[in-house]
């Protein structure tokens, strides 16, 4: 059962990239709206945060169903969330800032919502690196501590998202409520 579920997760997380590639390959300049670079950036960031949220939601569902042997499926979701966040950050760096590294750093330092995103991305990167079997083995029990940082990371990513959106829209509010529920569940589990 684990193998088919793993395949579904990989296909589901890869599918948005196929969609984006198809749209870009179609050459239809209107398909991505009036500002295609921003649209690409947003699409990549949005997919990253959705997959990241789903990683926690799956963990909670499996806990409720007492199917904890499937918790291992959260690993590919975490790695996909990192991959999409990497694409999101890279699209900003390459398409919007023209690969200007000093501008990239000064933008992050000067825009508080980017500091939040930057820290979240740093944590996702750390989690991805420590997921490598050799690194996981080498750091032993510290692995658990590192992966607990996923909670601050999802909160920081949600704040980054909410802050980046101009005006009040439904999607960041829904993500915010979902993240609050994820954190509340974690606190409840720790107490109980
Ligand atoms: C160094 C790290 C990061 C940088 C530089 C960055 C940069 C940006 C920028 C420039 C925007 C668009 C703001 C605008 O429209 O003017 C944005 C939006 C967004 N970012 Fe990030 N980001 C980072 C990390 C992350 C991470 C780790 C996530 C999620 C896991 C994320 C998710 C999002 C989302 C969901 C949006 C809004 C997309 C939408 O409007 O639909 N970002 N980010």
PDB file of C-alpha atoms and ligand atoms in Angstrom:
ATOM      1  CA  UNK A   1       0.000   0.000   0.000  1.00  0.00           C
ATOM      2  CA  UNK A   2       2.908   2.350   0.764  1.00  0.00           C
ATOM      3  CA  UNK A   3       4.306   2.171  -2.769  1.00  0.00           C
ATOM      4  CA  UNK A   4       1.083   3.196  -4.617  1.00  0.00           C
ATOM      5  CA  UNK A   5       0.503   6.009  -2.103  1.00  0.00           C
ATOM      6  CA  UNK A   6       4.063   7.208  -2.578  1.00  0.00           C
ATOM      7  CA  UNK A   7       3.551   7.207  -6.366  1.00  0.00           C
ATOM      8  CA  UNK A   8       0.289   9.199  -5.987  1.00  0.00           C
ATOM      9  CA  UNK A   9       2.113  11.756  -3.822  1.00  0.00           C
ATOM     10  CA  UNK A  10       4.953  12.154  -6.330  1.00  0.00           C
ATOM     11  CA  UNK A  11       2.562  12.455  -9.282  1.00  0.00           C
ATOM     12  CA  UNK A  12       0.308  14.907  -7.425  1.00  0.00           C
ATOM     13  CA  UNK A  13       3.254  17.106  -6.427  1.00  0.00           C
ATOM     14  CA  UNK A  14       4.781  16.973  -9.915  1.00  0.00           C
ATOM     15  CA  UNK A  15       1.528  17.675 -11.795  1.00  0.00           C
ATOM     16  CA  UNK A  16       1.464  21.483 -11.209  1.00  0.00           C
ATOM     17  CA  UNK A  17       4.913  21.693 -12.830  1.00  0.00           C
ATOM     18  CA  UNK A  18       3.611  19.905 -15.940  1.00  0.00           C
ATOM     19  CA  UNK A  19       0.707  22.353 -16.050  1.00  0.00           C
ATOM     20  CA  UNK A  20       3.072  25.331 -15.781  1.00  0.00           C
ATOM     21  CA  UNK A  21       5.433  23.911 -18.423  1.00  0.00           C
ATOM     22  CA  UNK A  22       2.476  23.299 -20.777  1.00  0.00           C
ATOM     23  CA  UNK A  23       1.238  26.859 -20.357  1.00  0.00           C
ATOM     24  CA  UNK A  24       4.729  28.286 -20.929  1.00  0.00           C
ATOM     25  CA  UNK A  25       5.295  26.030 -23.957  1.00  0.00           C
ATOM     26  CA  UNK A  26       1.957  27.018 -25.491  1.00  0.00           C
ATOM     27  CA  UNK A  27       3.385  30.482 -26.169  1.00  0.00           C
ATOM     28  CA  UNK A  28       0.036  32.017 -25.194  1.00  0.00           C
ATOM     29  CA  UNK A  29       1.160  35.329 -23.708  1.00  0.00           C
ATOM     30  CA  UNK A  30      -2.202  36.008 -22.093  1.00  0.00           C
ATOM     31  CA  UNK A  31      -2.430  32.647 -20.283  1.00  0.00           C
ATOM     32  CA  UNK A  32      -0.535  33.947 -17.246  1.00  0.00           C
ATOM     33  CA  UNK A  33      -2.177  37.350 -17.048  1.00  0.00           C
ATOM     34  CA  UNK A  34      -0.704  40.803 -17.523  1.00  0.00           C
ATOM     35  CA  UNK A  35       2.387  40.136 -15.347  1.00  0.00           C
ATOM     36  CA  UNK A  36       3.557  36.579 -16.167  1.00  0.00           C
ATOM     37  CA  UNK A  37       6.710  36.787 -13.989  1.00  0.00           C
ATOM     38  CA  UNK A  38       4.668  37.652 -10.883  1.00  0.00           C
ATOM     39  CA  UNK A  39       2.139  34.952 -11.795  1.00  0.00           C
ATOM     40  CA  UNK A  40       4.878  32.306 -12.081  1.00  0.00           C
ATOM     41  CA  UNK A  41       6.389  33.446  -8.762  1.00  0.00           C
ATOM     42  CA  UNK A  42       2.985  33.338  -7.052  1.00  0.00           C
ATOM     43  CA  UNK A  43       2.056  29.966  -8.544  1.00  0.00           C
ATOM     44  CA  UNK A  44       5.317  28.412  -7.328  1.00  0.00           C
ATOM     45  CA  UNK A  45       5.004  29.931  -3.815  1.00  0.00           C
ATOM     46  CA  UNK A  46       1.345  28.948  -3.558  1.00  0.00           C
ATOM     47  CA  UNK A  47       2.053  25.337  -4.546  1.00  0.00           C
ATOM     48  CA  UNK A  48       4.917  25.202  -2.006  1.00  0.00           C
ATOM     49  CA  UNK A  49       2.746  26.350   0.891  1.00  0.00           C
ATOM     50  CA  UNK A  50      -0.144  24.045  -0.076  1.00  0.00           C
ATOM     51  CA  UNK A  51       2.100  20.975  -0.170  1.00  0.00           C
ATOM     52  CA  UNK A  52       3.743  22.044   3.108  1.00  0.00           C
ATOM     53  CA  UNK A  53       0.280  22.368   4.752  1.00  0.00           C
ATOM     54  CA  UNK A  54      -0.784  19.028   3.333  1.00  0.00           C
ATOM     55  CA  UNK A  55       2.266  17.396   4.940  1.00  0.00           C
ATOM     56  CA  UNK A  56       0.918  18.380   8.394  1.00  0.00           C
ATOM     57  CA  UNK A  57      -2.723  17.595   7.552  1.00  0.00           C
ATOM     58  CA  UNK A  58      -1.761  14.091   6.390  1.00  0.00           C
ATOM     59  CA  UNK A  59       0.132  13.568   9.661  1.00  0.00           C
ATOM     60  CA  UNK A  60      -2.954  14.555  11.691  1.00  0.00           C
ATOM     61  CA  UNK A  61      -5.306  12.377   9.602  1.00  0.00           C
ATOM     62  CA  UNK A  62      -2.999   9.370  10.017  1.00  0.00           C
ATOM     63  CA  UNK A  63      -2.815   9.992  13.775  1.00  0.00           C
ATOM     64  CA  UNK A  64      -6.623  10.109  13.982  1.00  0.00           C
ATOM     65  CA  UNK A  65      -6.956   6.943  11.897  1.00  0.00           C
ATOM     66  CA  UNK A  66      -4.235   5.269  14.015  1.00  0.00           C
ATOM     67  CA  UNK A  67      -2.303   4.492  10.829  1.00  0.00           C
ATOM     68  CA  UNK A  68       1.013   5.809  12.036  1.00  0.00           C
ATOM     69  CA  UNK A  69       2.931   3.289   9.934  1.00  0.00           C
ATOM     70  CA  UNK A  70       2.106   5.598   6.989  1.00  0.00           C
ATOM     71  CA  UNK A  71       3.688   8.686   8.595  1.00  0.00           C
ATOM     72  CA  UNK A  72       6.737   7.960   6.434  1.00  0.00           C
ATOM     73  CA  UNK A  73       4.697   9.404   3.523  1.00  0.00           C
ATOM     74  CA  UNK A  74       5.210  12.862   4.988  1.00  0.00           C
ATOM     75  CA  UNK A  75       8.864  12.718   3.959  1.00  0.00           C
ATOM     76  CA  UNK A  76       8.256  13.032   0.174  1.00  0.00           C
ATOM     77  CA  UNK A  77       5.742  15.824   0.884  1.00  0.00           C
ATOM     78  CA  UNK A  78       8.344  17.751   2.899  1.00  0.00           C
ATOM     79  CA  UNK A  79      10.891  17.301   0.138  1.00  0.00           C
ATOM     80  CA  UNK A  80       8.386  18.447  -2.501  1.00  0.00           C
ATOM     81  CA  UNK A  81       7.487  21.489  -0.398  1.00  0.00           C
ATOM     82  CA  UNK A  82      11.202  22.324  -0.318  1.00  0.00           C
ATOM     83  CA  UNK A  83      11.536  21.769  -4.094  1.00  0.00           C
ATOM     84  CA  UNK A  84       8.606  24.093  -4.851  1.00  0.00           C
ATOM     85  CA  UNK A  85       9.902  26.710  -2.396  1.00  0.00           C
ATOM     86  CA  UNK A  86      13.306  26.474  -4.110  1.00  0.00           C
ATOM     87  CA  UNK A  87      11.637  27.064  -7.494  1.00  0.00           C
ATOM     88  CA  UNK A  88       9.675  29.983  -5.995  1.00  0.00           C
ATOM     89  CA  UNK A  89      12.794  31.657  -4.558  1.00  0.00           C
ATOM     90  CA  UNK A  90      14.771  30.913  -7.759  1.00  0.00           C
ATOM     91  CA  UNK A  91      12.045  32.466  -9.938  1.00  0.00           C
ATOM     92  CA  UNK A  92      12.181  35.627  -7.829  1.00  0.00           C
ATOM     93  CA  UNK A  93      15.990  35.708  -7.945  1.00  0.00           C
ATOM     94  CA  UNK A  94      16.286  34.943 -11.668  1.00  0.00           C
ATOM     95  CA  UNK A  95      13.183  36.413 -13.302  1.00  0.00           C
ATOM     96  CA  UNK A  96      12.497  39.430 -11.115  1.00  0.00           C
ATOM     97  CA  UNK A  97      15.973  40.371  -9.863  1.00  0.00           C
ATOM     98  CA  UNK A  98      17.974  39.232 -12.927  1.00  0.00           C
ATOM     99  CA  UNK A  99      20.304  37.032 -10.831  1.00  0.00           C
ATOM    100  CA  UNK A 100      21.653  40.076  -8.965  1.00  0.00           C
ATOM    101  CA  UNK A 101      22.784  38.470  -5.708  1.00  0.00           C
ATOM    102  CA  UNK A 102      23.508  41.690  -3.780  1.00  0.00           C
ATOM    103  CA  UNK A 103      20.052  43.014  -4.747  1.00  0.00           C
ATOM    104  CA  UNK A 104      18.548  39.689  -3.591  1.00  0.00           C
ATOM    105  CA  UNK A 105      20.189  40.035  -0.168  1.00  0.00           C
ATOM    106  CA  UNK A 106      19.281  43.709   0.211  1.00  0.00           C
ATOM    107  CA  UNK A 107      15.650  42.991  -0.791  1.00  0.00           C
ATOM    108  CA  UNK A 108      15.395  40.246   1.834  1.00  0.00           C
ATOM    109  CA  UNK A 109      17.001  42.360   4.546  1.00  0.00           C
ATOM    110  CA  UNK A 110      14.858  45.413   3.786  1.00  0.00           C
ATOM    111  CA  UNK A 111      11.453  43.779   3.373  1.00  0.00           C
ATOM    112  CA  UNK A 112      10.167  42.178   6.583  1.00  0.00           C
ATOM    113  CA  UNK A 113       7.803  39.784   4.733  1.00  0.00           C
ATOM    114  CA  UNK A 114      10.818  38.447   2.815  1.00  0.00           C
ATOM    115  CA  UNK A 115      12.721  37.917   6.089  1.00  0.00           C
ATOM    116  CA  UNK A 116       9.837  35.663   7.222  1.00  0.00           C
ATOM    117  CA  UNK A 117       9.922  33.770   3.909  1.00  0.00           C
ATOM    118  CA  UNK A 118      13.718  33.576   4.041  1.00  0.00           C
ATOM    119  CA  UNK A 119      13.757  31.987   7.507  1.00  0.00           C
ATOM    120  CA  UNK A 120      11.010  29.533   6.467  1.00  0.00           C
ATOM    121  CA  UNK A 121      13.061  28.638   3.400  1.00  0.00           C
ATOM    122  CA  UNK A 122      16.207  28.211   5.540  1.00  0.00           C
ATOM    123  CA  UNK A 123      14.352  25.745   7.777  1.00  0.00           C
ATOM    124  CA  UNK A 124      12.941  23.824   4.784  1.00  0.00           C
ATOM    125  CA  UNK A 125      16.478  23.587   3.384  1.00  0.00           C
ATOM    126  CA  UNK A 126      17.815  22.286   6.713  1.00  0.00           C
ATOM    127  CA  UNK A 127      15.009  19.719   6.857  1.00  0.00           C
ATOM    128  CA  UNK A 128      15.718  18.570   3.290  1.00  0.00           C
ATOM    129  CA  UNK A 129      19.454  18.194   3.967  1.00  0.00           C
ATOM    130  CA  UNK A 130      18.882  16.297   7.223  1.00  0.00           C
ATOM    131  CA  UNK A 131      16.450  13.967   5.407  1.00  0.00           C
ATOM    132  CA  UNK A 132      19.343  12.442   3.488  1.00  0.00           C
ATOM    133  CA  UNK A 133      19.838   8.966   5.033  1.00  0.00           C
ATOM    134  CA  UNK A 134      23.568   9.505   5.709  1.00  0.00           C
ATOM    135  CA  UNK A 135      22.984  12.893   7.394  1.00  0.00           C
ATOM    136  CA  UNK A 136      19.999  11.532   9.339  1.00  0.00           C
ATOM    137  CA  UNK A 137      22.128   8.716  10.686  1.00  0.00           C
ATOM    138  CA  UNK A 138      25.020  11.034  11.525  1.00  0.00           C
ATOM    139  CA  UNK A 139      22.948  13.507  13.580  1.00  0.00           C
ATOM    140  CA  UNK A 140      21.016  10.840  15.517  1.00  0.00           C
ATOM    141  CA  UNK A 141      18.444  12.252  17.962  1.00  0.00           C
ATOM    142  CA  UNK A 142      19.057  15.828  16.791  1.00  0.00           C
ATOM    143  CA  UNK A 143      17.053  14.882  13.670  1.00  0.00           C
ATOM    144  CA  UNK A 144      13.814  15.051  15.674  1.00  0.00           C
ATOM    145  CA  UNK A 145      14.685  18.516  17.042  1.00  0.00           C
ATOM    146  CA  UNK A 146      15.492  19.800  13.545  1.00  0.00           C
ATOM    147  CA  UNK A 147      12.219  18.471  12.148  1.00  0.00           C
ATOM    148  CA  UNK A 148      10.209  20.087  14.950  1.00  0.00           C
ATOM    149  CA  UNK A 149      11.270  23.357  13.293  1.00  0.00           C
ATOM    150  CA  UNK A 150       8.705  22.547  10.592  1.00  0.00           C
ATOM    151  CA  UNK A 151       6.079  24.163  12.879  1.00  0.00           C
ATOM    152  CA  UNK A 152       7.763  27.592  13.117  1.00  0.00           C
ATOM    153  CA  UNK A 153       8.514  27.265   9.378  1.00  0.00           C
ATOM    154  CA  UNK A 154       4.858  26.825   8.353  1.00  0.00           C
ATOM    155  CA  UNK A 155       3.849  29.735  10.606  1.00  0.00           C
ATOM    156  CA  UNK A 156       6.561  31.962   9.087  1.00  0.00           C
ATOM    157  CA  UNK A 157       5.577  30.892   5.553  1.00  0.00           C
ATOM    158  CA  UNK A 158       1.906  31.692   6.280  1.00  0.00           C
ATOM    159  CA  UNK A 159       2.829  35.155   7.632  1.00  0.00           C
ATOM    160  CA  UNK A 160       5.026  35.719   4.554  1.00  0.00           C
ATOM    161  CA  UNK A 161       2.112  34.735   2.316  1.00  0.00           C
ATOM    162  CA  UNK A 162      -0.454  36.879   4.136  1.00  0.00           C
ATOM    163  CA  UNK A 163       1.894  39.874   4.165  1.00  0.00           C
ATOM    164  CA  UNK A 164       2.830  39.529   0.476  1.00  0.00           C
ATOM    165  CA  UNK A 165      -0.776  39.720  -0.687  1.00  0.00           C
ATOM    166  CA  UNK A 166      -2.044  43.194  -1.320  1.00  0.00           C
ATOM    167  CA  UNK A 167      -5.535  43.703   0.094  1.00  0.00           C
ATOM    168  CA  UNK A 168      -7.729  41.171   1.860  1.00  0.00           C
ATOM    169  CA  UNK A 169      -8.345  37.960  -0.082  1.00  0.00           C
ATOM    170  CA  UNK A 170      -9.779  34.607   0.933  1.00  0.00           C
ATOM    171  CA  UNK A 171      -6.878  32.231   0.118  1.00  0.00           C
ATOM    172  CA  UNK A 172      -4.309  33.558   2.667  1.00  0.00           C
ATOM    173  CA  UNK A 173      -7.030  33.659   5.335  1.00  0.00           C
ATOM    174  CA  UNK A 174      -7.915  30.006   4.638  1.00  0.00           C
ATOM    175  CA  UNK A 175      -4.216  29.071   4.806  1.00  0.00           C
ATOM    176  CA  UNK A 176      -3.871  31.093   8.039  1.00  0.00           C
ATOM    177  CA  UNK A 177      -6.806  29.261   9.672  1.00  0.00           C
ATOM    178  CA  UNK A 178      -5.411  25.906   8.524  1.00  0.00           C
ATOM    179  CA  UNK A 179      -1.970  26.724   9.956  1.00  0.00           C
ATOM    180  CA  UNK A 180      -3.550  27.864  13.254  1.00  0.00           C
ATOM    181  CA  UNK A 181      -5.409  24.515  13.426  1.00  0.00           C
ATOM    182  CA  UNK A 182      -2.163  22.602  12.708  1.00  0.00           C
ATOM    183  CA  UNK A 183      -0.329  24.449  15.515  1.00  0.00           C
ATOM    184  CA  UNK A 184      -3.299  24.026  17.912  1.00  0.00           C
ATOM    185  CA  UNK A 185      -3.295  20.274  17.218  1.00  0.00           C
ATOM    186  CA  UNK A 186       0.440  20.083  17.909  1.00  0.00           C
ATOM    187  CA  UNK A 187       0.005  21.916  21.252  1.00  0.00           C
ATOM    188  CA  UNK A 188      -2.892  19.609  22.195  1.00  0.00           C
ATOM    189  CA  UNK A 189      -0.796  16.522  21.386  1.00  0.00           C
ATOM    190  CA  UNK A 190       2.123  17.798  23.473  1.00  0.00           C
ATOM    191  CA  UNK A 191      -0.109  18.477  26.484  1.00  0.00           C
ATOM    192  CA  UNK A 192      -2.062  15.235  26.209  1.00  0.00           C
TER     193      UNK A 192
HETATM  194  C1  LIG B   1      14.099  33.520   0.545  1.00  0.00           C
HETATM  195  C2  LIG B   1      12.840  33.100   0.620  1.00  0.00           C
HETATM  196  C3  LIG B   1      11.679  33.706  -0.108  1.00  0.00           C
HETATM  197  C4  LIG B   1      11.616  34.788  -0.946  1.00  0.00           C
HETATM  198  C5  LIG B   1      12.743  35.716  -1.384  1.00  0.00           C
HETATM  199  C6  LIG B   1      10.241  34.929  -1.385  1.00  0.00           C
HETATM  200  C7  LIG B   1       9.778  35.913  -2.240  1.00  0.00           C
HETATM  201  C8  LIG B   1       8.455  36.149  -2.522  1.00  0.00           C
HETATM  202  C9  LIG B   1       7.957  37.235  -3.324  1.00  0.00           C
HETATM  203  C10 LIG B   1       8.815  38.302  -3.996  1.00  0.00           C
HETATM  204  C11 LIG B   1       6.618  37.117  -3.384  1.00  0.00           C
HETATM  205  C12 LIG B   1       5.650  37.987  -4.193  1.00  0.00           C
HETATM  206  C13 LIG B   1       5.327  39.297  -3.540  1.00  0.00           C
HETATM  207  C14 LIG B   1       4.624  40.229  -4.492  1.00  0.00           C
HETATM  208  O1  LIG B   1       3.643  39.839  -5.119  1.00  0.00           O
HETATM  209  O2  LIG B   1       5.066  41.359  -4.609  1.00  0.00           O
HETATM  210  C15 LIG B   1       6.250  35.967  -2.598  1.00  0.00           C
HETATM  211  C16 LIG B   1       4.966  35.521  -2.420  1.00  0.00           C
HETATM  212  C17 LIG B   1       4.659  34.303  -1.863  1.00  0.00           C
HETATM  213  N1  LIG B   1       5.534  33.407  -1.290  1.00  0.00           N
HETATM  214 FE1  LIG B   1       7.504  33.658  -1.057  1.00  0.00          FE
HETATM  215  N2  LIG B   1       9.502  33.915  -0.832  1.00  0.00           N
HETATM  216  C18 LIG B   1      10.334  33.143  -0.053  1.00  0.00           C
HETATM  217  C19 LIG B   1       9.998  32.013   0.669  1.00  0.00           C
HETATM  218  C20 LIG B   1       8.766  31.411   0.617  1.00  0.00           C
HETATM  219  C21 LIG B   1       8.445  30.132   1.208  1.00  0.00           C
HETATM  220  C22 LIG B   1       9.410  29.253   2.009  1.00  0.00           C
HETATM  221  C23 LIG B   1       7.130  29.888   0.912  1.00  0.00           C
HETATM  222  C24 LIG B   1       6.267  28.694   1.241  1.00  0.00           C
HETATM  223  C25 LIG B   1       6.657  27.568   1.748  1.00  0.00           C
HETATM  224  C26 LIG B   1       6.619  31.016   0.167  1.00  0.00           C
HETATM  225  C27 LIG B   1       5.333  31.161  -0.279  1.00  0.00           C
HETATM  226  C28 LIG B   1       4.825  32.290  -0.884  1.00  0.00           C
HETATM  227  C29 LIG B   1       3.434  32.475  -1.213  1.00  0.00           C
HETATM  228  C30 LIG B   1       2.311  31.478  -0.953  1.00  0.00           C
HETATM  229  C31 LIG B   1       3.320  33.741  -1.809  1.00  0.00           C
HETATM  230  C32 LIG B   1       2.070  34.412  -2.329  1.00  0.00           C
HETATM  231  C33 LIG B   1       1.628  33.789  -3.629  1.00  0.00           C
HETATM  232  C34 LIG B   1       0.300  34.338  -4.094  1.00  0.00           C
HETATM  233  O3  LIG B   1       0.094  35.551  -4.017  1.00  0.00           O
HETATM  234  O4  LIG B   1      -0.524  33.533  -4.557  1.00  0.00           O
HETATM  235  N3  LIG B   1       7.648  31.910  -0.009  1.00  0.00           N
HETATM  236  N4  LIG B   1       7.376  35.384  -2.099  1.00  0.00           N
END
